[in-house]
């Protein structure tokens, strides 16, 4: 088994539960393109992409102090901005 060591980009001693705007990236396992395809420069979601989109919009129901801003689903990852109040 190969273990990859990534550079830690989090700020030391920063409390990421503090209020603020956070840019989040969520990647699929092994970067597999599960969520759909790019067609004519537009993302076309498949059933898994539609499910991921639905789950994104459900987040505030589980975390009432969190708001969603812009997000984009790509074939193998999701970018989004969340706001902790």
mmCIF file of C-alpha atoms in Angstrom:
data_model
loop_
_atom_site.group_PDB
_atom_site.id
_atom_site.type_symbol
_atom_site.label_atom_id
_atom_site.label_comp_id
_atom_site.label_asym_id
_atom_site.label_seq_id
_atom_site.Cartn_x
_atom_site.Cartn_y
_atom_site.Cartn_z
ATOM 1 C CA UNK A 1 0.000 0.000 0.000
ATOM 2 C CA UNK A 2 1.331 3.419 -0.978
ATOM 3 C CA UNK A 3 0.710 6.179 1.530
ATOM 4 C CA UNK A 4 0.746 9.682 0.080
ATOM 5 C CA UNK A 5 1.747 12.516 2.375
ATOM 6 C CA UNK A 6 0.154 15.816 1.465
ATOM 7 C CA UNK A 7 1.390 19.199 2.516
ATOM 8 C CA UNK A 8 -0.705 20.500 5.408
ATOM 9 C CA UNK A 9 -2.306 23.763 4.306
ATOM 10 C CA UNK A 10 -4.370 24.424 7.422
ATOM 11 C CA UNK A 11 -3.302 27.290 9.635
ATOM 12 C CA UNK A 12 -1.794 26.095 12.889
ATOM 13 C CA UNK A 13 -3.751 27.088 15.985
ATOM 14 C CA UNK A 14 -6.660 28.393 13.876
ATOM 15 C CA UNK A 15 -10.096 27.298 15.064
ATOM 16 C CA UNK A 16 -11.922 26.271 11.894
ATOM 17 C CA UNK A 17 -15.203 26.202 13.812
ATOM 18 C CA UNK A 18 -15.000 30.005 14.157
ATOM 19 C CA UNK A 19 -17.481 32.100 12.219
ATOM 20 C CA UNK A 20 -16.350 32.972 8.711
ATOM 21 C CA UNK A 21 -16.386 32.072 5.038
ATOM 22 C CA UNK A 22 -14.709 28.789 4.079
ATOM 23 C CA UNK A 23 -13.830 27.408 0.646
ATOM 24 C CA UNK A 24 -14.332 23.646 0.604
ATOM 25 C CA UNK A 25 -13.238 21.037 -1.928
ATOM 26 C CA UNK A 26 -14.541 17.468 -1.722
ATOM 27 C CA UNK A 27 -12.879 14.907 -3.995
ATOM 28 C CA UNK A 28 -14.091 11.470 -5.028
ATOM 29 C CA UNK A 29 -12.095 8.381 -4.091
ATOM 30 C CA UNK A 30 -9.247 7.858 -6.540
ATOM 31 C CA UNK A 31 -10.500 10.926 -8.449
ATOM 32 C CA UNK A 32 -13.050 8.772 -10.261
ATOM 33 C CA UNK A 33 -15.471 10.804 -12.373
ATOM 34 C CA UNK A 34 -18.674 9.818 -10.592
ATOM 35 C CA UNK A 35 -20.768 12.987 -10.879
ATOM 36 C CA UNK A 36 -21.210 13.427 -14.634
ATOM 37 C CA UNK A 37 -19.373 14.842 -17.645
ATOM 38 C CA UNK A 38 -18.391 18.137 -19.207
ATOM 39 C CA UNK A 39 -20.309 18.608 -22.488
ATOM 40 C CA UNK A 40 -19.818 21.785 -24.548
ATOM 41 C CA UNK A 41 -18.058 23.446 -21.590
ATOM 42 C CA UNK A 42 -20.991 22.736 -19.258
ATOM 43 C CA UNK A 43 -21.275 20.218 -16.443
ATOM 44 C CA UNK A 44 -23.986 17.627 -17.086
ATOM 45 C CA UNK A 45 -24.859 15.853 -13.847
ATOM 46 C CA UNK A 46 -25.686 12.167 -13.812
ATOM 47 C CA UNK A 47 -27.749 10.517 -11.067
ATOM 48 C CA UNK A 48 -24.772 10.631 -8.662
ATOM 49 C CA UNK A 49 -24.175 14.299 -9.413
ATOM 50 C CA UNK A 50 -27.841 15.083 -8.831
ATOM 51 C CA UNK A 51 -27.629 13.228 -5.521
ATOM 52 C CA UNK A 52 -24.492 15.181 -4.550
ATOM 53 C CA UNK A 53 -26.281 18.436 -5.383
ATOM 54 C CA UNK A 54 -29.248 17.384 -3.237
ATOM 55 C CA UNK A 55 -26.901 16.538 -0.347
ATOM 56 C CA UNK A 56 -25.204 19.935 -0.652
ATOM 57 C CA UNK A 57 -28.532 21.702 -0.182
ATOM 58 C CA UNK A 58 -29.343 19.483 2.834
ATOM 59 C CA UNK A 59 -26.264 20.616 4.803
ATOM 60 C CA UNK A 60 -27.965 23.587 6.565
ATOM 61 C CA UNK A 61 -30.710 21.278 7.836
ATOM 62 C CA UNK A 62 -28.039 19.442 9.835
ATOM 63 C CA UNK A 63 -26.011 22.534 10.780
ATOM 64 C CA UNK A 64 -28.371 25.481 11.427
ATOM 65 C CA UNK A 65 -25.497 27.948 11.963
ATOM 66 C CA UNK A 66 -24.125 27.233 8.484
ATOM 67 C CA UNK A 67 -25.168 28.945 5.250
ATOM 68 C CA UNK A 68 -24.307 27.893 1.721
ATOM 69 C CA UNK A 69 -22.913 30.218 -0.896
ATOM 70 C CA UNK A 70 -21.765 29.335 -4.418
ATOM 71 C CA UNK A 71 -20.822 25.775 -5.343
ATOM 72 C CA UNK A 72 -19.835 23.840 -8.429
ATOM 73 C CA UNK A 73 -19.953 20.121 -9.030
ATOM 74 C CA UNK A 74 -17.272 18.801 -11.353
ATOM 75 C CA UNK A 75 -16.899 15.219 -12.658
ATOM 76 C CA UNK A 76 -14.660 14.152 -9.762
ATOM 77 C CA UNK A 77 -14.960 16.859 -7.114
ATOM 78 C CA UNK A 78 -17.125 19.591 -5.640
ATOM 79 C CA UNK A 79 -16.106 23.158 -4.819
ATOM 80 C CA UNK A 80 -18.226 25.189 -2.467
ATOM 81 C CA UNK A 81 -18.266 28.111 -0.096
ATOM 82 C CA UNK A 82 -19.859 27.692 3.314
ATOM 83 C CA UNK A 83 -20.489 30.453 5.835
ATOM 84 C CA UNK A 84 -20.404 29.676 9.539
ATOM 85 C CA UNK A 85 -22.398 32.207 11.557
#
